[in-house]
Structures are given as C-alpha cells and as structure tokens.
mmCIF file of C-alpha atoms and ligand atoms in Angstrom:
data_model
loop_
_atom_site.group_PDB
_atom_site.id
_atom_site.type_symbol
_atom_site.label_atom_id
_atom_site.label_comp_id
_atom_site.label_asym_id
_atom_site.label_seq_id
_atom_site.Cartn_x
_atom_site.Cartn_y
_atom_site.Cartn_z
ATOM 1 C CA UNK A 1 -19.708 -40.731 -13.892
ATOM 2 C CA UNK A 2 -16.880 -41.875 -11.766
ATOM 3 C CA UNK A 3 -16.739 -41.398 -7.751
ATOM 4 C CA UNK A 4 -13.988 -42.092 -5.370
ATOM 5 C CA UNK A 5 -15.149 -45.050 -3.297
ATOM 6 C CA UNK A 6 -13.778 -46.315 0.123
ATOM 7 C CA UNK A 7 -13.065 -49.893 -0.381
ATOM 8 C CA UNK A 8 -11.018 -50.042 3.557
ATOM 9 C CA UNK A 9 -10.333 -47.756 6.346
ATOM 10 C CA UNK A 10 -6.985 -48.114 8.704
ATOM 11 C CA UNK A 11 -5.486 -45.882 11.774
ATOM 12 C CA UNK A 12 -2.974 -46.237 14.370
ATOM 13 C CA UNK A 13 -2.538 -44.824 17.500
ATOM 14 C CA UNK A 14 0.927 -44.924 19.425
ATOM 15 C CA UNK A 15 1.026 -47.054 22.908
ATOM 16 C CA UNK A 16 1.728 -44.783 25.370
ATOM 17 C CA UNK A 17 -1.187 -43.026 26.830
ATOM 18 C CA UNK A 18 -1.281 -40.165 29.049
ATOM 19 C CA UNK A 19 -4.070 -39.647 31.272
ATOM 20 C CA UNK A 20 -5.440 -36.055 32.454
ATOM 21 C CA UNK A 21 -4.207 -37.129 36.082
ATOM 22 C CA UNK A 22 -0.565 -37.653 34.533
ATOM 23 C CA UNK A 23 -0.744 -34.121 33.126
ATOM 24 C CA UNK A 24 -2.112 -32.847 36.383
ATOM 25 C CA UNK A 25 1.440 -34.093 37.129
ATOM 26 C CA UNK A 26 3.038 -32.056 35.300
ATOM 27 C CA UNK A 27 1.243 -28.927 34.642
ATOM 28 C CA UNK A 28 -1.619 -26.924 37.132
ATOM 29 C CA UNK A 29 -4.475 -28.922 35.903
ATOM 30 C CA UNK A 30 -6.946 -31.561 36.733
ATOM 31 C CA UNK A 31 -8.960 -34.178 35.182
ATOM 32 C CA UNK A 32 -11.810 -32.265 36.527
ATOM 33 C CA UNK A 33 -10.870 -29.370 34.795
ATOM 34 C CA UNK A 34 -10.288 -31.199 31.736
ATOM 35 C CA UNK A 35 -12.870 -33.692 31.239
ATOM 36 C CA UNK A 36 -15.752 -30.586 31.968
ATOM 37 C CA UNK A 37 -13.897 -28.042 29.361
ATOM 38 C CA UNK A 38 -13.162 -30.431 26.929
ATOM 39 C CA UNK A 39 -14.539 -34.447 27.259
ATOM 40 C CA UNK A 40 -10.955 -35.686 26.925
ATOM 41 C CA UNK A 41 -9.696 -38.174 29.185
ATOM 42 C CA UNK A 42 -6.404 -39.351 27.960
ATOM 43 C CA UNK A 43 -4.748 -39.082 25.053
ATOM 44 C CA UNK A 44 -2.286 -41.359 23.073
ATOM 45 C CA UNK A 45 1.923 -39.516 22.848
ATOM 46 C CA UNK A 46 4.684 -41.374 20.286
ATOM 47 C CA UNK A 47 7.721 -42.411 21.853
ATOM 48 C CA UNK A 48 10.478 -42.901 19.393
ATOM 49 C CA UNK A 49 7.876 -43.339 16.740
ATOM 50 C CA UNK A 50 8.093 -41.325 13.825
ATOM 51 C CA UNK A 51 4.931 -39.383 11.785
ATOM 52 C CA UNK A 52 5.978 -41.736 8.429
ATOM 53 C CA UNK A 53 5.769 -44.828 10.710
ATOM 54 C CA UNK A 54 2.581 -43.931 12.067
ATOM 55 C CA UNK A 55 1.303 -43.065 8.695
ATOM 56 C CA UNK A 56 2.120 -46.246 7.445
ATOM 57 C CA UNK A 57 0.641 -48.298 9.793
ATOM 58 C CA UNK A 58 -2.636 -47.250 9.398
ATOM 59 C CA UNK A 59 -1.804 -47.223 5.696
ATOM 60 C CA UNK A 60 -1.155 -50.796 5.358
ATOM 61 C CA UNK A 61 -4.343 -51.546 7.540
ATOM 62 C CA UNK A 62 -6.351 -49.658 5.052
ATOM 63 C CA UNK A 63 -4.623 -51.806 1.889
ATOM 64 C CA UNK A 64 -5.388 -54.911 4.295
ATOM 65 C CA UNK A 65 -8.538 -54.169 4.632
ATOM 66 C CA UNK A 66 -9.512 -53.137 0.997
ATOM 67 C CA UNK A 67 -8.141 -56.078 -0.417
ATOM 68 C CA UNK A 68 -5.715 -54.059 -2.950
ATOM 69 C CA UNK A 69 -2.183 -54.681 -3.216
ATOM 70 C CA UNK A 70 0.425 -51.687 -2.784
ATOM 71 C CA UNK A 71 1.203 -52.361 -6.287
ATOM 72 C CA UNK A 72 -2.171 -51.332 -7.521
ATOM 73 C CA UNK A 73 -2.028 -47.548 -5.752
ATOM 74 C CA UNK A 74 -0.880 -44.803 -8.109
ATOM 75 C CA UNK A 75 -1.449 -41.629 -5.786
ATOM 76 C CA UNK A 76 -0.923 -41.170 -2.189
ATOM 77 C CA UNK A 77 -2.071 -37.909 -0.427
ATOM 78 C CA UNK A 78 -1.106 -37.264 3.087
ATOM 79 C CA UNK A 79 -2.477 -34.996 5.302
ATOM 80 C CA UNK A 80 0.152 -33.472 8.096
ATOM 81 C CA UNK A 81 1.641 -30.542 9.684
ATOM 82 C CA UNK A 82 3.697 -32.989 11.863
ATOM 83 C CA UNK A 83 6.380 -34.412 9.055
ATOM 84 C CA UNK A 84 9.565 -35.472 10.356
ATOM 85 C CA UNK A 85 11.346 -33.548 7.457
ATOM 86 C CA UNK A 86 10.618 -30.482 5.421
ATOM 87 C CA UNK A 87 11.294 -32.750 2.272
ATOM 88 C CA UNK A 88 10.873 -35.364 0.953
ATOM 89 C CA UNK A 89 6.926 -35.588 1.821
ATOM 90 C CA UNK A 90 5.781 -37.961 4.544
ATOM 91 C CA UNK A 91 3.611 -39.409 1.081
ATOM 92 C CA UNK A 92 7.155 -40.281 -0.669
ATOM 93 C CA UNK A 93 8.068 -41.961 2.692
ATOM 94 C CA UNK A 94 5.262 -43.757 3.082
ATOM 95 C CA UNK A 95 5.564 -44.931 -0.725
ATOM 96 C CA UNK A 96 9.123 -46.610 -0.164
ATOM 97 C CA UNK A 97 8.027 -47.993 3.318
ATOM 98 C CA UNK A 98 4.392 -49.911 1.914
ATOM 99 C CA UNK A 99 5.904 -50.659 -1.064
ATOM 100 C CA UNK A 100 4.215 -49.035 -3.716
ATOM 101 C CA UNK A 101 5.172 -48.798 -7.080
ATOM 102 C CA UNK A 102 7.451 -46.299 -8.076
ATOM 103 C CA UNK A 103 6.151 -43.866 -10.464
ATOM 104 C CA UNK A 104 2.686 -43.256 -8.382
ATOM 105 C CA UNK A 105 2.652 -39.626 -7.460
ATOM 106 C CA UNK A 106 2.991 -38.522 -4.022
ATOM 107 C CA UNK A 107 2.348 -35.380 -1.986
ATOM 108 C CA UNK A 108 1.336 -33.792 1.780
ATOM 109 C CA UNK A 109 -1.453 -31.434 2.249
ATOM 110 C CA UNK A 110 -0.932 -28.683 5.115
ATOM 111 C CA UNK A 111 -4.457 -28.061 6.635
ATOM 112 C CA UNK A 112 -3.734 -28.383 9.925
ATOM 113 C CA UNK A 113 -6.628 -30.478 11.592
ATOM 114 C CA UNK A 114 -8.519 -29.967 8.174
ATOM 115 C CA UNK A 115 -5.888 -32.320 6.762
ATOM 116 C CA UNK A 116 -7.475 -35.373 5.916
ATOM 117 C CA UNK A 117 -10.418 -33.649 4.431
ATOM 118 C CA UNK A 118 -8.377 -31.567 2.381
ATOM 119 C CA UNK A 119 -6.541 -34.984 1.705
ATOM 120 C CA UNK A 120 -9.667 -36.630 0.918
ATOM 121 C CA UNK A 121 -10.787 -33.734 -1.279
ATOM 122 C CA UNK A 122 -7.285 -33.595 -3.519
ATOM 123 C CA UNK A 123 -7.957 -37.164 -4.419
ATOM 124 C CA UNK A 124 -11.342 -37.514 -5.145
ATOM 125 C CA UNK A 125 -10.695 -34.540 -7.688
ATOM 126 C CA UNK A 126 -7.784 -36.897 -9.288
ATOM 127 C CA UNK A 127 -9.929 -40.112 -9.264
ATOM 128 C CA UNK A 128 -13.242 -38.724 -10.462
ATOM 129 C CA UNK A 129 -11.356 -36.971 -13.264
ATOM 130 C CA UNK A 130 -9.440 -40.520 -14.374
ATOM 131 C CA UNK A 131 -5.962 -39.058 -13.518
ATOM 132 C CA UNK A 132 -5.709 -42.199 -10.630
ATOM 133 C CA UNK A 133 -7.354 -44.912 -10.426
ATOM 134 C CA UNK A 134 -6.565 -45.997 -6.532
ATOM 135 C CA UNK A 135 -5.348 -43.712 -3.718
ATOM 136 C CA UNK A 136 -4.069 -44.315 -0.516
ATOM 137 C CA UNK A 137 -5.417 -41.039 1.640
ATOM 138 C CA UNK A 138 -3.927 -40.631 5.468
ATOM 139 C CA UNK A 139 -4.270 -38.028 7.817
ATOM 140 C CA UNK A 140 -1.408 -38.012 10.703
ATOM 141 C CA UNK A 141 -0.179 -35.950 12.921
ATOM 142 C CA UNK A 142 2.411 -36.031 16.073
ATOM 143 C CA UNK A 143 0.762 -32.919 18.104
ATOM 144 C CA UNK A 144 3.390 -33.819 21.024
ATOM 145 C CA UNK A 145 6.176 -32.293 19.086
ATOM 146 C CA UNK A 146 4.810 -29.483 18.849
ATOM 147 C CA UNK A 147 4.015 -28.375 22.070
ATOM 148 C CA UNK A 148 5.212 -26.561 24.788
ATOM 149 C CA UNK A 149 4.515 -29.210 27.684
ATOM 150 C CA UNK A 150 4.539 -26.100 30.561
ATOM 151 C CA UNK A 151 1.629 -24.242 29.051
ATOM 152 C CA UNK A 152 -1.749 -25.924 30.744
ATOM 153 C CA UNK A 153 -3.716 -23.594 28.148
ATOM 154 C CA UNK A 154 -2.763 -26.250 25.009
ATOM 155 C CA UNK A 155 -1.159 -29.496 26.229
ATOM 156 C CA UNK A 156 -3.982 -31.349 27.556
ATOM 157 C CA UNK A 157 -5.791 -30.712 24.819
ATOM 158 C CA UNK A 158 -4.199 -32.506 21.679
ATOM 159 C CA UNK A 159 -2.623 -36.258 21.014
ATOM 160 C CA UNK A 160 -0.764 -38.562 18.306
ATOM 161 C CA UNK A 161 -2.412 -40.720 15.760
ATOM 162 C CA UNK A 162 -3.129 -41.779 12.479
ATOM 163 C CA UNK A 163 -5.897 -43.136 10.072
ATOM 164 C CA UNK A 164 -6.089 -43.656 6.617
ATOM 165 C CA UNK A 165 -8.621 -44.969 3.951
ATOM 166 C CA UNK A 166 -7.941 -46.676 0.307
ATOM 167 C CA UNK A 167 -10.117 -44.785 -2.632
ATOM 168 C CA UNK A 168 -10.930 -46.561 -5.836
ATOM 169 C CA UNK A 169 -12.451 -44.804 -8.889
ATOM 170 C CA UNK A 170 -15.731 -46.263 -9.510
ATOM 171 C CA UNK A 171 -19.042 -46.102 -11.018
ATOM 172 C CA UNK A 172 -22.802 -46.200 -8.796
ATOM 173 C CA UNK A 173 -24.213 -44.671 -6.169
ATOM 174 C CA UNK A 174 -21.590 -45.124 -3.791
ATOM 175 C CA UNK A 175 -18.524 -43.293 -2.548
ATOM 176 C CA UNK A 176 -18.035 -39.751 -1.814
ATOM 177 C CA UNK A 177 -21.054 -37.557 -2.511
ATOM 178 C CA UNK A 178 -19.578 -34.012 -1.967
ATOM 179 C CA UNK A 179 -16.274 -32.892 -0.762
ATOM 180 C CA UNK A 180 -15.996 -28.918 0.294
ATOM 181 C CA UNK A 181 -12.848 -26.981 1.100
ATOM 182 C CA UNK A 182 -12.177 -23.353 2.480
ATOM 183 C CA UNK A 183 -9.662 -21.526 4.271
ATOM 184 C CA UNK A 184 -9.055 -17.406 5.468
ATOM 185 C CA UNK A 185 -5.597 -16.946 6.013
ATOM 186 C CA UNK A 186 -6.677 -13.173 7.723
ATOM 187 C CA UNK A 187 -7.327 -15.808 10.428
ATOM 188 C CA UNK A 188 -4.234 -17.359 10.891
ATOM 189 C CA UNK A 189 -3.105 -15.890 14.118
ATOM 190 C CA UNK A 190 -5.810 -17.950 16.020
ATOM 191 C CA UNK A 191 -3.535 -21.175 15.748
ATOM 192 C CA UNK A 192 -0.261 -21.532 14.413
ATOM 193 C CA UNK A 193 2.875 -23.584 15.132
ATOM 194 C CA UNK A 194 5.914 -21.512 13.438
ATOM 195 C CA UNK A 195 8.864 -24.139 11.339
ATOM 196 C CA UNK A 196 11.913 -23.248 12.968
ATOM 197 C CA UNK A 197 14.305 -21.696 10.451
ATOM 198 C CA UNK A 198 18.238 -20.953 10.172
ATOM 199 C CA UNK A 199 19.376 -17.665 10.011
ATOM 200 C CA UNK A 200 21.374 -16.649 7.243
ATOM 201 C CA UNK A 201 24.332 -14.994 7.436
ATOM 202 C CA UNK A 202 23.237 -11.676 5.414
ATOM 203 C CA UNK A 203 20.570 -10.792 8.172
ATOM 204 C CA UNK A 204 21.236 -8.383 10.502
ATOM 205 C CA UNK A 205 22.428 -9.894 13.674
ATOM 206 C CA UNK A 206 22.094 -13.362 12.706
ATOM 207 C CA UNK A 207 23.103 -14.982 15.650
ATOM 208 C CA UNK A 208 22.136 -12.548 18.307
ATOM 209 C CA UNK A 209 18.118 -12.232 17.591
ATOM 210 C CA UNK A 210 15.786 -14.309 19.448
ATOM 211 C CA UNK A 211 14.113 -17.263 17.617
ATOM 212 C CA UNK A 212 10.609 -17.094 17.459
ATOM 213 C CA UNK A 213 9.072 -20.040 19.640
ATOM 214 C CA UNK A 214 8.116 -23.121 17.469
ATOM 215 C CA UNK A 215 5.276 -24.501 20.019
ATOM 216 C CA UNK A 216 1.620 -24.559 19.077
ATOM 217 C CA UNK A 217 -0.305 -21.124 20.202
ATOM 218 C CA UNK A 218 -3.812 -20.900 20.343
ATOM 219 C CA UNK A 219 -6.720 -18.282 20.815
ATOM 220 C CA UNK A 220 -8.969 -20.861 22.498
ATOM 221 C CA UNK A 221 -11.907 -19.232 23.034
ATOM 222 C CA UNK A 222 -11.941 -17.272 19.637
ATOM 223 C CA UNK A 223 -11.185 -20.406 17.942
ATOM 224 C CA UNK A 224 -13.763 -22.197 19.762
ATOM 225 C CA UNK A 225 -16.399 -19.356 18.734
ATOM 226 C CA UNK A 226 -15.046 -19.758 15.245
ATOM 227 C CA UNK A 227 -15.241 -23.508 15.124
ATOM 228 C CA UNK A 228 -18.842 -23.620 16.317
ATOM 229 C CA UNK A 229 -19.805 -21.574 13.631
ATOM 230 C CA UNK A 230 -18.044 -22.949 10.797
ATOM 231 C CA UNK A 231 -19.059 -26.484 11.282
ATOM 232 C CA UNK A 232 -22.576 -25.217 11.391
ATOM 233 C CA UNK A 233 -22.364 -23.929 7.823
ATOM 234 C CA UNK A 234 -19.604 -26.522 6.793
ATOM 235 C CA UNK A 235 -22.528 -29.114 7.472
ATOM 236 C CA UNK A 236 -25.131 -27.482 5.819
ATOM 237 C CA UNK A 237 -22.998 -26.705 2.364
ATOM 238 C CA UNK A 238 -21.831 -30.636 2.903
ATOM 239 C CA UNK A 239 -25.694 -31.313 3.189
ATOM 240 C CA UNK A 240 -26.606 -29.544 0.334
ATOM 241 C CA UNK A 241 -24.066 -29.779 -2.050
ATOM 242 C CA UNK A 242 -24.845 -33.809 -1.840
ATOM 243 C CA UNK A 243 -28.197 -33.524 -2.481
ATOM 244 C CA UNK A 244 -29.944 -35.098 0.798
ATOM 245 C CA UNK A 245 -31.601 -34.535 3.989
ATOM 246 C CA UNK A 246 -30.549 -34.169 7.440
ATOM 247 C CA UNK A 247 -32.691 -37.053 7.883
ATOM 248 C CA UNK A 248 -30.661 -39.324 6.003
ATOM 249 C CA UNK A 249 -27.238 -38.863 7.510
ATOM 250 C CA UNK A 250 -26.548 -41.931 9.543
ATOM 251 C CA UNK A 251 -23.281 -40.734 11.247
ATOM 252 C CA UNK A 252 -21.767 -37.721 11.369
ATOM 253 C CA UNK A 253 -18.099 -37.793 12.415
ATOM 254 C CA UNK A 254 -17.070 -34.609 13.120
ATOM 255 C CA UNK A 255 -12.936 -33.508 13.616
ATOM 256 C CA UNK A 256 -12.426 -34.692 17.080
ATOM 257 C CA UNK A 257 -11.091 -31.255 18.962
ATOM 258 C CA UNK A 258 -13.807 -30.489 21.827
ATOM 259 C CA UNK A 259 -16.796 -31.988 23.163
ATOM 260 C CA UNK A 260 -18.993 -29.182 23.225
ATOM 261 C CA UNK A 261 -18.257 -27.950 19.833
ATOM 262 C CA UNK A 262 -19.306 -31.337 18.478
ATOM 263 C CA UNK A 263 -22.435 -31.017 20.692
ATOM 264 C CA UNK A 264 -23.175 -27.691 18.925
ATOM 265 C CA UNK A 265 -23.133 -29.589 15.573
ATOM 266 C CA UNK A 266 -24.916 -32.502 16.983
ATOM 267 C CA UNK A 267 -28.112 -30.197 18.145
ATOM 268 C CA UNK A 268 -27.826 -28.072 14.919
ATOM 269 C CA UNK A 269 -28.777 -31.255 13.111
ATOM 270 C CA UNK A 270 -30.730 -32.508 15.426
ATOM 271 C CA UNK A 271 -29.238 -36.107 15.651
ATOM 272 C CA UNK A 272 -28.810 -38.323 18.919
ATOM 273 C CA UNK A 273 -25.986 -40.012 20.410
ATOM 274 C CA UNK A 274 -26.015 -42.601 18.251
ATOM 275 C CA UNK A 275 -25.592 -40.773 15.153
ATOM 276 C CA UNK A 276 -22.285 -39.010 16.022
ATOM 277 C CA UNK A 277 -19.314 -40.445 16.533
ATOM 278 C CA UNK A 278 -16.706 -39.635 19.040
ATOM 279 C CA UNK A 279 -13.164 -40.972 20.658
ATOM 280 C CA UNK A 280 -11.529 -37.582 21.826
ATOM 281 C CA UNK A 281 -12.331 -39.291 25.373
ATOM 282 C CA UNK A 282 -9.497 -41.513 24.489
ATOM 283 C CA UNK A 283 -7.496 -39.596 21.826
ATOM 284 C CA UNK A 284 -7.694 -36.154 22.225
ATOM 285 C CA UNK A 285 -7.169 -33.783 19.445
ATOM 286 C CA UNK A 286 -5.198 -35.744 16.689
ATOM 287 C CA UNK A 287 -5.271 -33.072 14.577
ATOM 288 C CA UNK A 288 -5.497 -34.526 10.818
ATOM 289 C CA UNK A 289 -5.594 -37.927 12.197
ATOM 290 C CA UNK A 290 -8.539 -37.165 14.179
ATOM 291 C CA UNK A 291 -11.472 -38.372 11.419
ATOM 292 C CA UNK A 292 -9.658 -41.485 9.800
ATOM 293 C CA UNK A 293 -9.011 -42.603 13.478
ATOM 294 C CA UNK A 294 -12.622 -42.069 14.423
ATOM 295 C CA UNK A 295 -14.276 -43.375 10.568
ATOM 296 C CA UNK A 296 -11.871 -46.782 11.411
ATOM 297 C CA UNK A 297 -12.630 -47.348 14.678
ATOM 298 C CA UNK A 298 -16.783 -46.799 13.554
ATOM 299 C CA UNK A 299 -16.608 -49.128 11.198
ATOM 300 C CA UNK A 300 -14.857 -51.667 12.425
ATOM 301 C CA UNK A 301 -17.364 -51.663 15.847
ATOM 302 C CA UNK A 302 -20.113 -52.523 13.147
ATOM 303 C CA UNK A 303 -21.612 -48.649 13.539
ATOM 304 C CA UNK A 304 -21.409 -47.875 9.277
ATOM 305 C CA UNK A 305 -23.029 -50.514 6.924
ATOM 306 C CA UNK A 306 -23.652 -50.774 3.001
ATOM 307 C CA UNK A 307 -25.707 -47.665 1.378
ATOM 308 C CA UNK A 308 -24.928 -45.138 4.691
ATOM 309 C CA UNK A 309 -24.679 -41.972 4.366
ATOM 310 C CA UNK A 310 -21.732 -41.009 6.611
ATOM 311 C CA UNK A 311 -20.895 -36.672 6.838
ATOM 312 C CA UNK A 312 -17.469 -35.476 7.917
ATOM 313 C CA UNK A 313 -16.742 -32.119 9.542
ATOM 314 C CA UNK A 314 -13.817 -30.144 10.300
ATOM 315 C CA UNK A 315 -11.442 -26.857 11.146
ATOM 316 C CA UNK A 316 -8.602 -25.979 11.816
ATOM 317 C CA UNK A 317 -5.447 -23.546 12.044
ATOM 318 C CA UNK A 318 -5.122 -21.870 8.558
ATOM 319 C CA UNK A 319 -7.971 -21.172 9.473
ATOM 320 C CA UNK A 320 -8.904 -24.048 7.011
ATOM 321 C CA UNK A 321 -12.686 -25.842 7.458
ATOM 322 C CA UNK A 322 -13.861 -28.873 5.380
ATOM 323 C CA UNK A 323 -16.968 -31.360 5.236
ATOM 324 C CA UNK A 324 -17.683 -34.218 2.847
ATOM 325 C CA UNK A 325 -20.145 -36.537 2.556
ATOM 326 C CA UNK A 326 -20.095 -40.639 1.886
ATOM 327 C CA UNK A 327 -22.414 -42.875 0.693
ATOM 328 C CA UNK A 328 -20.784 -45.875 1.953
HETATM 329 N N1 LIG B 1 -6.339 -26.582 33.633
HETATM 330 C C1 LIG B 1 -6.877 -25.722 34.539
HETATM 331 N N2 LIG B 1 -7.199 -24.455 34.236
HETATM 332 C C2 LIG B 1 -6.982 -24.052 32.959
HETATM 333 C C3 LIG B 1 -6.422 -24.883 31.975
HETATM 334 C C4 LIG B 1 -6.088 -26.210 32.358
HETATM 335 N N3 LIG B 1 -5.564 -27.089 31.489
HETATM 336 N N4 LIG B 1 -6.328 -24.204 30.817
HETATM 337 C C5 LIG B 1 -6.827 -22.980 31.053
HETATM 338 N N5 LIG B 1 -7.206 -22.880 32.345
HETATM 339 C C6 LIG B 1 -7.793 -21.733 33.042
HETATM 340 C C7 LIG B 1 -7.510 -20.421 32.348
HETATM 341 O O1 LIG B 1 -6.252 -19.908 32.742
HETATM 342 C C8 LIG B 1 -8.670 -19.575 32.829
HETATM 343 O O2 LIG B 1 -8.378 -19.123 34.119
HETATM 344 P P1 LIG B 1 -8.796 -17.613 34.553
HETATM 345 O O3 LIG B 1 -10.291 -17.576 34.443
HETATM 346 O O4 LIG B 1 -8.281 -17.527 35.937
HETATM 347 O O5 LIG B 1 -8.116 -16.713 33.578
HETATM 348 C C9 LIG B 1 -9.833 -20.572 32.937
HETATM 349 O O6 LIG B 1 -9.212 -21.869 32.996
HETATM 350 C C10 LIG B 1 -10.788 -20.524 31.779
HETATM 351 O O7 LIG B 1 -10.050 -20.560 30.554
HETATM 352 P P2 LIG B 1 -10.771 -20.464 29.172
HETATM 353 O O8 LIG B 1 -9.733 -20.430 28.071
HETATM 354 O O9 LIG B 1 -11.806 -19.388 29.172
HETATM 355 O O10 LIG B 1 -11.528 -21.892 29.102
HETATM 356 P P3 LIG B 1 -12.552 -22.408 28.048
HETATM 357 O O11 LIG B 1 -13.763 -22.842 28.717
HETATM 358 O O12 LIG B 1 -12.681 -21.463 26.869
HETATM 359 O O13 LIG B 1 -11.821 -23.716 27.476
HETATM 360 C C11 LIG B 1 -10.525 -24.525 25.609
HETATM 361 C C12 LIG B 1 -10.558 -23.616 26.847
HETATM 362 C C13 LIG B 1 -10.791 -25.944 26.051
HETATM 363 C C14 LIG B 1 -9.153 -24.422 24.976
HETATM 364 C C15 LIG B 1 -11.624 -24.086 24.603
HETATM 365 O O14 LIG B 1 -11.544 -22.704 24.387
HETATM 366 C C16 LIG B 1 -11.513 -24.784 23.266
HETATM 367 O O15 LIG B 1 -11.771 -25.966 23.150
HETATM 368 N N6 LIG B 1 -11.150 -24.050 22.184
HETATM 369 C C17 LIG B 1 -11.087 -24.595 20.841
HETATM 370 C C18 LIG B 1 -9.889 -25.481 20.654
HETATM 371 C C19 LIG B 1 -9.903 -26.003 19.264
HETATM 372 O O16 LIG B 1 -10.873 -26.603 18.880
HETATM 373 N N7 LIG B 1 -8.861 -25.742 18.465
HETATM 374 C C20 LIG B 1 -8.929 -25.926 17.015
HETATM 375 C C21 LIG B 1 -8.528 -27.192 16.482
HETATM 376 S S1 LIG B 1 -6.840 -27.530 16.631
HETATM 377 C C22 LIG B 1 -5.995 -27.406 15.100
HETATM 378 O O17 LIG B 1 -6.442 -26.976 14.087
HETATM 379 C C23 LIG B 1 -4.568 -27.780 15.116
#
C-alpha cells in the first residue's frame, strides 16, 4: 500500500512585523486587550510581496530540504484564498517560478484557513492512488489584503505567511495516517471575504449600485463557539480514523487562529505544553499558512523526530474543518 510521506517541510514569513502596540496606533485597541482575547503578540504584513512569491519561498525550502529536485515534482496543490489573480492558479505560478517541469498538474484549493489540510488531503488521494508520484503542497495566504484596517473587531487578529511540505509516494509505516475533510456551506455567513466583481452592462443600474465591501467579516464569537467544537470532533475522527491512541500523539499542531480555542483542544486530549505547538504569539492567524508555518518551524527546533505521530487540526470560513494525522 502506498502513503504520501513528508520527505521536507518549508515556510516563509514576510519581514515586516506589526506589533499589537502598532495597531493600538491605529485602531482603539491594546496589547492588553489583545494578548488576553487572543495570545497574539505581533504578527508578520507583506509589503510589495506577492502571495506566489511567498508561496514559493517556502516551496523551494521544502524541495531544499527534501533533497528532490523541481524536476522530479509532478503535482503541486496550493492552498489560498489570497491569490493575486483569479487565474491562472497561484500552483501554475509557483510551477514557472521553482522551475518545475512542465506537464505536472497544478491547482489551488479554496478552504479558507482549512487550506493546507484540504491541500494536504487532495494530494495524498493522488499519490496513494499512483496518479503522482511527488507533490509539492503549500498553504499561503496574504490576510492583510483583505482587511478593512479601521475595524478593531478583525485586524489584530490575522497575518501573512506561508509553509509548504514535499510528499513522496511511498511504501511503510510512515507518512500520512488519515486525512479528513468537511465543510457546511449553511454556515458561510460566519466568515467570508466577498471577490470584488465588475458589473455588466445588462444589470440594472450598473454603475449606480453600491459594491458590496470586499473586507473580511466575521461572527467572532459564533465562530469561536463553532471552532471549539469542531476541532473537538475533528480530533477525535483524525484519532480514530488512524487507528491510535491519544496517548501516542506526540504533537498536535492545531490551525493557529486563537489561543484559547487551541487550549480547548489541548485539555480535550489531555496533552501538556509540550505536546502542542504554537506561534500565533508571533504570527497571528495566517490563515492556510498557519500549520505548514507552525509543522516547519517544529521541526526544524528539533520538536518532531523519526516514527512521531504528529495530528493536525483546523477550521475555517466555508465553514470548512480538517484534521490529519502523520507518522513522521
Ligand atoms: N480591541 C479592544 N476591544 C475590542 C477589540 C479590540 N481589537 N475587538 C473587539 N473589542 C470589544 C468589542 O467591541 C466588545 O465590546 P463591548 O462589550 O463594549 O461590545 C468587547 O471587546 C468584547 O468583544 P467580543 O467579540 O465578545 O470578544 P471575544 O472575547 O469574543 O473575542 C475574538 C473576540 C478574539 C474575535 C474571538 O471571538 C475569536 O477568536 N473568535 C474566533 C476567530 C476565529 O478563530 N476565526 C476563524 C478562523 S479565520 C478563517 O477561517 C479565515
């Protein structure tokens, strides 16, 4: 039986960081405020730095550290809600900038901060059935452009960043154990960002209605509700679908959106400090590349080793939620 394996992770985060007290700058806020609501601290914004160029950063860190060429990838699934065009896909983009071969297929998965799961999921499904044989997987997203930088109720809460992972189809014991996907659409008014769309000239009044805003709106405290709940079962389908024991998960690195929703998940399964990993302190809410940022930075600090059993967790606007679980 063939499993997609993770032979190197990769992520990128832009330069310029923006700390609670520089929001408190420009919005009624405080760190105080901030920091006890949600445990972020600062957060990372892209200056003249594009979603594709993020993408790719952390893409060619995650070929670098795999050891495979760009040559040798034949599928590339991005997750984002953040492209800088409609089309092509930021995938097809980051094809021509890494340099891998033409004739690989390339796509973009909209699951909001579910991304790279959903991501994650697509290709495992190509590369345990033999369709691919090595995929490049990144979740990325540029929340900055999306929000409306006078509204205190969103704005501190997300950032920009990227992380990415190289899969290989293999046989053994290792690699990704389940993989679980769901969405309810009923749901969607909780958190949405709308595209912003041309009139055409048949409509009635096509120049005269108002445009619907494009920035980011959010029911916090449903969504918050929500998102305890549907990590809690999220973790325990990921848990049993996989075929272990709470007991054996090593480190759980749940989507990065709000301390005290990833404290509800960390009690629910019992596990200390040590067993869950978290940046939002220094990231904020990166949307899809929330997990890839946070699986890269763990295992480069030394904090996953050979045979762990590492569980992801996420939701998001769609709604969407997602879990998988690695034997790494
Ligand atoms: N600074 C100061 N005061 C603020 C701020 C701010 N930045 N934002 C809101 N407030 C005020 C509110 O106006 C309110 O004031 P009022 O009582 O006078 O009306 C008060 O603080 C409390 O507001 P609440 O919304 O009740 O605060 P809460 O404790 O629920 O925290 C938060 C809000 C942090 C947004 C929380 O609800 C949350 O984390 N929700 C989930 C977010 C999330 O995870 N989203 C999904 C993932 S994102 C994706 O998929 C793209």
């Amino acid at each position: 039986m063939l499993r997609a394996k993770i032979l190197g992770t990769g992520s990128y985060a832009p330069q310029k960081v923006i700390t609670n007290r520089d929001l408190a700058g420009i919005v009624e806020t405080s760190d105080e405020w901030i920091t006890s609501r949600t445990g972020i601290r600062e957060r990372r914004v892209a200056v003249n730095e594009t979603t594709t160029e993020m993408a790719s950063k952390a893409g060619k860190a995650a070929l670098k550290a795999a050891g495979v060429s760009p040559k040798d990838i034949d599928l590339i699934v991005v997750g984002t809600v953040t492209p800088e065009f409609t089309f092509p896909s930021t995938a097809c983009f980051v094809q021509s900038t890494l340099g891998i071969k033409p004739g690989a297929a390339a796509f973009d998965v909209s699951a909001a901060c579910s991304g790279f799961l959903y991501a994650l999921d697509a290709a495992e499904k190509y590369l345990k059935t033999g369709a691919a044989k090595k995929a490049l997987v990144i979740g990325v997203d540029a929340f900055s452009r999306l929000m409306d930088w006078t509204d205190r109720t969103t704005c501190v809460l997300f950032g920009d960043g990227a992380g990415a992972v190289v899969l290989s189809a293999e046989k053994g014991a290792k690699g990704i154990l389940s993989s679980n996907v769901h969405s309810d659409g009923r749901r969607w008014e909780m958190l949405y960002a709308r595209g912003v769309s041309q009139k055409n000239p048949f409509e009635d009044n096509p120049h005269d209605a108002p445009r619907p805003s494009p920035h980011l709106k959010m029911q916090g405290n449903e969504t918050f509700k929500i998102a305890v709940r549907t990590m809690g079962s999220a973790i325990n389908e990921a848990i049993e679908n996989s075929g272990i024991k709470p007991d054996d998960i090593t480190l759980l690195i749940p989507h990065q959106a709000n301390e005290r929703i990833i404290n509800a998940a960390k009690d629910r399964l019992k596990l200390n400090d040590e067993r869950v990993y978290t940046n939002l302190d220094r990231f904020g809410n990166t949307s899809a590349g929330s997990i890839p940022l946070a699986l890269d930075e763990a295992v480069r600090g030394g904090r996953i080793k050979d045979n762990d059993i590492v569980l992801f967790v996420a939701f998001g606007g769609g709604l969407t939620w997602a879990s998988a679980v690695v034997r790494w």
